[in-house]
Amino acid sequence: MSTEGRYTRPPTEWIWQVPAQGSARFSWEYDDGRDRLLALYQKGKDKQWDAVRRIDWDLEVDPYDPLGTPDEAMSLYGTRYWDAMSDKDRGLLRQHYTSWQFSQFLHGEQGAMVCAARIVESVPDLDAKFYSATQTMDEARHAEIYGRFLHEKIGMLYPINDNLQALLGDTLRDSRWDMPYLGMQVLIEGLALAAFGMIRDTTNKPLPKQILAYVMQDEARHVAFGRMALRDYYKQLTDAELREREEFVIEGCYLMRDRLRGLEVLENFGIPTAEAAELTERSEFLHLFRKLLFSRIVPCVRDIGLWGPRLQKAYVDLGVFDLGDSNLDLLMTQDEEIAERLDAERFAAEEEARVSEVTETISQGGGGAA
């Protein structure tokens, strides 16, 4: 079955064309570069991996409980709709929510792949072009992984959310070379990292935990790249130019807050849009989830030098201003350590199984000889 047959509803258009603007820039300086960025490029090369081999795709996933989501985390929990549902209906709701979340991850990763390729084309510095080329490959791998998970394990996809598509379109249409960094590396990737982390740290299902941990190991480098490049560049901008970028961040953050409701899921269960929005706004879990999703964005925006009064006021309004003091470097280090620890645990278990198998074979062979 093709992807077309797995969508809950068909996308508005199967090929979305975003007009390209801006210049392709070449640099003839081949023996110069920032040491930190070149070191990140080397790390990007060293850390390439194969999703077919590193992830254990043989692990089974129950499509009606793919993440082990507790009842209390469901936006319909405690409502008359939840009370009227059978166990089968609740399982179907879990399947739809996971499909919606991971579909947005998938669409976002394709957007990240296109943005990384755009950065290779438009950024003026060769060291940044080098790193962006490795990131383009990373994002292709992530899209491959999420697509396979949705096709083989969940069996259902949702179209791209309107607000995510709007932010992605704004990012790609802007002719300024730094905007794909700001829109994708800081906003969309920062949001995705927080969402990945929340699911990674709460799911008790091994396959999605593997997927998210390994993807986050890559994403930690991507956000570091955006921070390095933009921090250097934004020191050179005028106050007016900085305000333009802050306005873009403010608009993007409101768009992302509004997209985090999953109204499409509730609409598929026959709940009117207005009532679905009201129900999600009452959800205490969703309020916490939405706040924590900005845990990677706010400190990054502050770190790159966008912290004017209007932006700070917007973060106060969003209820996330206090996240500006978060230790982003510590979070990124933890992301890498979790992936490495997961690898070590898996390899130790596989080695133990091999040793046991060899011991059993030797034992059987010795018994036969006797």
XYZ file of C-alpha atoms in Angstrom:
370
model
C 0.000 0.000 0.000
C 1.321 3.444 -0.911
C 1.384 6.406 1.462
C -1.734 7.723 -0.259
C -3.777 4.849 1.134
C -2.580 5.469 4.700
C -3.487 9.142 5.095
C -6.469 9.895 7.323
C -7.380 12.435 4.647
C -5.445 13.265 1.489
C -3.116 16.291 1.549
C -4.468 19.406 -0.126
C -1.724 19.053 -2.754
C 0.636 16.116 -3.218
C 3.544 18.261 -4.386
C 3.976 21.498 -2.429
C 6.032 24.018 -4.385
C 7.681 26.877 -2.481
C 9.284 29.499 -4.758
C 13.010 29.725 -4.065
C 14.465 33.169 -3.401
C 17.905 34.460 -2.578
C 21.347 33.882 -4.025
C 23.514 30.804 -4.311
C 26.866 31.772 -2.811
C 30.270 30.305 -3.614
C 33.409 30.818 -1.572
C 36.848 30.477 -3.127
C 38.564 30.488 0.289
C 39.347 26.828 0.946
C 41.904 27.136 3.746
C 39.999 29.065 6.353
C 37.276 28.340 8.839
C 36.161 28.496 12.443
C 37.750 25.749 14.496
C 34.563 25.010 16.437
C 32.505 24.692 13.278
C 35.081 22.520 11.545
C 35.198 20.313 14.653
C 31.410 20.001 14.479
C 31.718 19.065 10.792
C 34.200 16.331 11.707
C 31.819 15.088 14.377
C 29.005 15.106 11.840
C 31.062 12.846 9.573
C 32.114 10.553 12.409
C 28.568 10.127 13.719
C 26.858 9.083 10.477
C 24.862 5.867 10.938
C 22.571 3.504 9.050
C 18.953 3.409 10.232
C 18.485 -0.069 8.773
C 21.254 -1.507 10.960
C 21.292 0.590 14.115
C 17.560 0.394 14.855
C 15.993 -2.959 15.753
C 13.039 -2.925 13.388
C 12.039 -6.447 14.472
C 10.722 -5.050 17.759
C 6.949 -5.330 17.812
C 4.710 -2.280 18.263
C 1.053 -2.398 19.257
C -0.506 0.231 16.953
C -3.269 0.781 19.532
C -0.765 1.546 22.309
C 2.476 2.424 20.506
C 3.920 4.695 23.230
C 2.315 3.373 26.430
C 0.480 6.687 26.848
C -1.378 6.864 30.193
C -5.084 7.699 30.174
C -4.487 10.974 32.019
C -2.368 12.279 29.135
C -5.234 11.980 26.644
C -7.013 15.282 26.039
C -10.424 13.569 26.153
C -9.758 11.942 29.524
C -12.420 12.869 32.080
C -14.883 14.087 29.435
C -18.197 12.601 28.343
C -16.534 11.495 25.113
C -13.969 9.439 27.016
C -16.641 7.868 29.231
C -18.612 6.812 26.156
C -15.610 5.127 24.518
C -14.956 1.397 24.538
C -11.435 0.043 25.099
C -11.198 -0.438 21.342
C -12.147 3.199 20.718
C -9.531 4.386 23.221
C -6.895 2.267 21.510
C -7.880 3.781 18.183
C -7.561 7.260 19.715
C -4.030 6.418 20.873
C -3.174 5.212 17.376
C -4.455 8.460 15.866
C -2.570 10.661 18.338
C 0.701 8.811 17.735
C 0.124 8.965 14.001
C -0.515 12.710 14.206
C 2.585 13.375 16.328
C 4.967 11.266 14.285
C 3.501 12.500 10.997
C 4.386 16.056 12.019
C 7.864 14.795 12.933
C 8.129 13.231 9.471
C 6.970 16.353 7.618
C 9.238 18.517 9.762
C 12.250 16.325 8.964
C 11.594 16.633 5.238
C 11.425 20.393 5.765
C 14.691 20.269 7.700
C 16.322 18.348 4.854
C 15.239 21.000 2.335
C 16.356 23.834 4.642
C 19.752 22.221 5.245
C 20.219 21.908 1.483
C 19.194 25.561 1.129
C 21.813 26.538 3.710
C 24.493 24.700 1.707
C 23.463 26.815 -1.265
C 23.086 30.218 0.373
C 25.438 30.515 3.354
C 28.578 32.468 2.427
C 31.108 30.544 4.552
C 32.605 27.263 3.387
C 32.857 25.770 6.882
C 29.091 26.234 7.286
C 28.493 24.680 3.857
C 30.535 21.645 4.896
C 28.531 21.084 8.066
C 25.163 21.714 6.394
C 25.994 18.992 3.873
C 26.313 16.457 6.711
C 23.088 17.732 8.242
C 21.231 17.248 4.958
C 22.137 13.555 5.139
C 21.067 13.401 8.792
C 17.661 14.864 7.977
C 17.178 12.424 5.088
C 17.854 9.568 7.519
C 15.353 10.964 10.026
C 12.634 11.263 7.376
C 13.399 7.674 6.340
C 13.033 6.482 9.945
C 9.782 8.264 10.760
C 8.276 7.259 7.420
C 9.115 3.608 8.034
C 7.774 3.713 11.609
C 4.469 5.178 10.442
C 4.091 2.826 7.488
C 5.163 -0.428 9.138
C 4.245 0.017 12.795
C 1.384 2.529 13.018
C -0.256 2.056 9.609
C -1.606 5.602 9.406
C -0.414 9.120 8.512
C -1.763 12.635 8.971
C -1.151 15.511 6.526
C 1.144 18.337 7.592
C -0.422 20.677 10.121
C -1.405 24.048 8.620
C 0.624 26.092 11.108
C 3.748 23.979 10.687
C 3.405 24.333 6.918
C 2.972 28.106 7.250
C 6.135 28.448 9.344
C 8.082 26.208 6.996
C 6.879 28.218 3.995
C 7.854 31.521 5.616
C 11.292 30.115 6.391
C 11.925 28.934 2.845
C 10.493 31.978 1.046
C 12.724 34.475 2.832
C 15.664 35.535 0.677
C 17.980 36.311 3.624
C 20.490 33.491 4.034
C 20.206 33.334 7.831
C 16.449 32.697 7.894
C 16.608 28.928 7.207
C 18.926 28.771 10.230
C 16.532 30.758 12.396
C 13.307 29.174 11.242
C 14.511 25.587 11.064
C 17.573 25.185 13.313
C 16.234 27.290 16.177
C 12.428 27.201 16.018
C 11.274 24.021 14.289
C 14.245 21.847 15.332
C 14.148 23.265 18.861
C 10.471 22.437 19.172
C 11.002 18.967 17.728
C 13.890 18.255 20.113
C 11.744 19.039 23.135
C 8.875 16.889 21.819
C 11.229 14.021 21.014
C 12.752 14.251 24.475
C 9.451 14.199 26.315
C 8.317 11.083 24.483
C 11.752 9.425 24.724
C 11.831 9.932 28.492
C 8.254 8.775 29.153
C 7.610 5.915 26.726
C 8.122 2.351 27.938
C 8.187 0.975 24.394
C 11.690 0.071 23.138
C 11.358 0.846 19.405
C 10.119 4.454 19.662
C 12.635 5.029 22.481
C 15.466 3.858 20.185
C 14.261 5.982 17.294
C 13.919 9.162 19.326
C 17.199 8.726 21.214
C 19.223 8.237 18.040
C 17.529 11.071 16.167
C 18.110 13.390 19.129
C 21.810 12.554 19.110
C 21.973 14.059 15.613
C 19.716 16.987 16.443
C 21.978 18.071 19.304
C 24.661 18.821 16.690
C 22.210 20.641 14.455
C 21.102 23.063 17.147
C 24.739 23.646 18.130
C 25.475 24.514 14.495
C 22.644 27.031 14.318
C 23.748 28.651 17.566
C 27.359 29.036 16.415
C 26.523 30.461 13.012
C 23.791 32.860 14.124
C 25.577 34.085 17.252
C 28.517 35.192 15.124
C 26.341 36.793 12.443
C 23.843 38.576 14.687
C 26.634 40.472 16.443
C 27.075 42.350 13.152
C 23.403 43.346 12.622
C 21.781 46.702 13.333
C 19.033 47.085 15.926
C 16.454 47.296 13.126
C 17.683 44.063 11.552
C 17.606 42.293 14.898
C 14.036 43.485 15.518
C 12.958 41.998 12.170
C 14.286 38.622 13.221
C 12.705 38.902 16.651
C 9.337 39.555 15.006
C 9.835 36.392 12.948
C 10.597 34.416 16.124
C 7.545 35.818 17.925
C 5.208 34.957 15.067
C 6.757 31.502 14.747
C 6.392 30.747 18.448
C 2.707 31.664 18.451
C 2.169 29.545 15.364
C 3.814 26.570 17.040
C 1.880 27.008 20.243
C -1.341 26.949 18.259
C -0.340 23.859 16.301
C 0.252 21.733 19.391
C -3.370 20.847 20.028
C -3.930 17.902 17.701
C -7.389 19.186 16.822
C -7.289 17.147 13.611
C -7.403 13.973 15.703
C -10.478 15.011 17.672
C -12.207 16.180 14.502
C -11.700 12.692 13.076
C -13.613 11.375 16.090
C -16.605 13.564 15.265
C -15.931 16.361 17.760
C -16.682 19.873 16.368
C -13.597 22.049 15.970
C -14.656 24.700 18.486
C -15.422 22.103 21.145
C -12.202 20.219 20.376
C -10.212 23.435 20.917
C -12.021 24.046 24.214
C -11.350 20.504 25.429
C -7.650 20.688 24.641
C -7.333 24.049 26.400
C -8.716 22.448 29.564
C -6.134 19.657 29.514
C -3.595 20.148 32.321
C -1.236 17.683 30.660
C -1.335 19.623 27.407
C -0.578 22.885 29.208
C 2.522 21.317 30.759
C 3.473 19.682 27.466
C 3.207 22.942 25.535
C 5.322 24.838 28.051
C 8.063 22.221 28.105
C 8.158 22.204 24.303
C 9.742 25.657 24.442
C 12.531 24.461 26.757
C 14.979 24.199 23.839
C 13.861 27.295 21.930
C 13.904 30.054 24.555
C 17.496 29.571 25.806
C 18.717 29.190 22.216
C 17.032 32.432 21.090
C 18.573 34.234 24.054
C 21.996 32.694 23.350
C 22.140 33.893 19.733
C 21.429 37.488 20.755
C 17.701 37.913 20.116
C 16.370 39.126 23.459
C 14.688 42.486 22.897
C 11.824 43.824 25.064
C 9.076 42.790 22.633
C 10.403 39.238 22.400
C 10.704 38.981 26.172
C 7.108 40.233 26.533
C 5.910 37.573 24.094
C 7.634 34.858 26.132
C 6.004 36.189 29.293
C 2.625 35.992 27.521
C 3.396 32.419 26.424
C 4.363 31.535 29.990
C 7.856 30.385 28.999
C 10.058 33.375 29.879
C 11.719 31.545 32.790
C 13.027 28.893 30.396
C 15.568 31.407 29.097
C 17.900 30.412 31.943
C 17.909 26.711 30.965
C 21.323 25.123 30.409
C 21.122 24.198 26.739
C 24.611 22.699 26.635
C 23.750 20.329 29.473
C 20.565 19.220 27.702
C 22.504 18.492 24.501
C 25.173 16.548 26.386
C 22.476 14.446 28.024
C 20.918 13.724 24.628
C 24.197 12.302 23.361
C 24.825 10.297 26.531
C 21.364 8.701 26.446
C 21.892 7.477 22.876
C 25.341 6.118 23.705
C 24.043 4.380 26.828
C 21.210 2.813 24.856
C 23.741 1.498 22.330
C 25.908 0.072 25.119
C 22.948 -1.686 26.722
C 21.812 -3.160 23.432
C 25.286 -4.365 22.458
C 25.855 -5.876 25.916
C 22.568 -7.781 25.678
C 23.421 -9.009 22.175
C 26.884 -10.100 23.311
C 25.404 -11.959 26.263
C 22.952 -13.721 23.959
C 25.797 -14.740 21.611
C 27.896 -16.077 24.484
C 24.913 -18.033 25.783
C 24.281 -19.464 22.333
C 27.901 -20.540 21.911
C 27.969 -22.080 25.404
C 24.782 -24.000 24.650
C 26.189 -25.244 21.343
C 29.431 -26.401 23.002
C 27.447 -28.112 25.747
C 25.282 -29.965 23.238
C 28.351 -30.929 21.211
C 30.136 -32.305 24.284
C 27.106 -34.333 25.287
C 26.892 -35.860 21.840
C 30.556 -36.885 21.879
C 30.111 -38.608 25.230
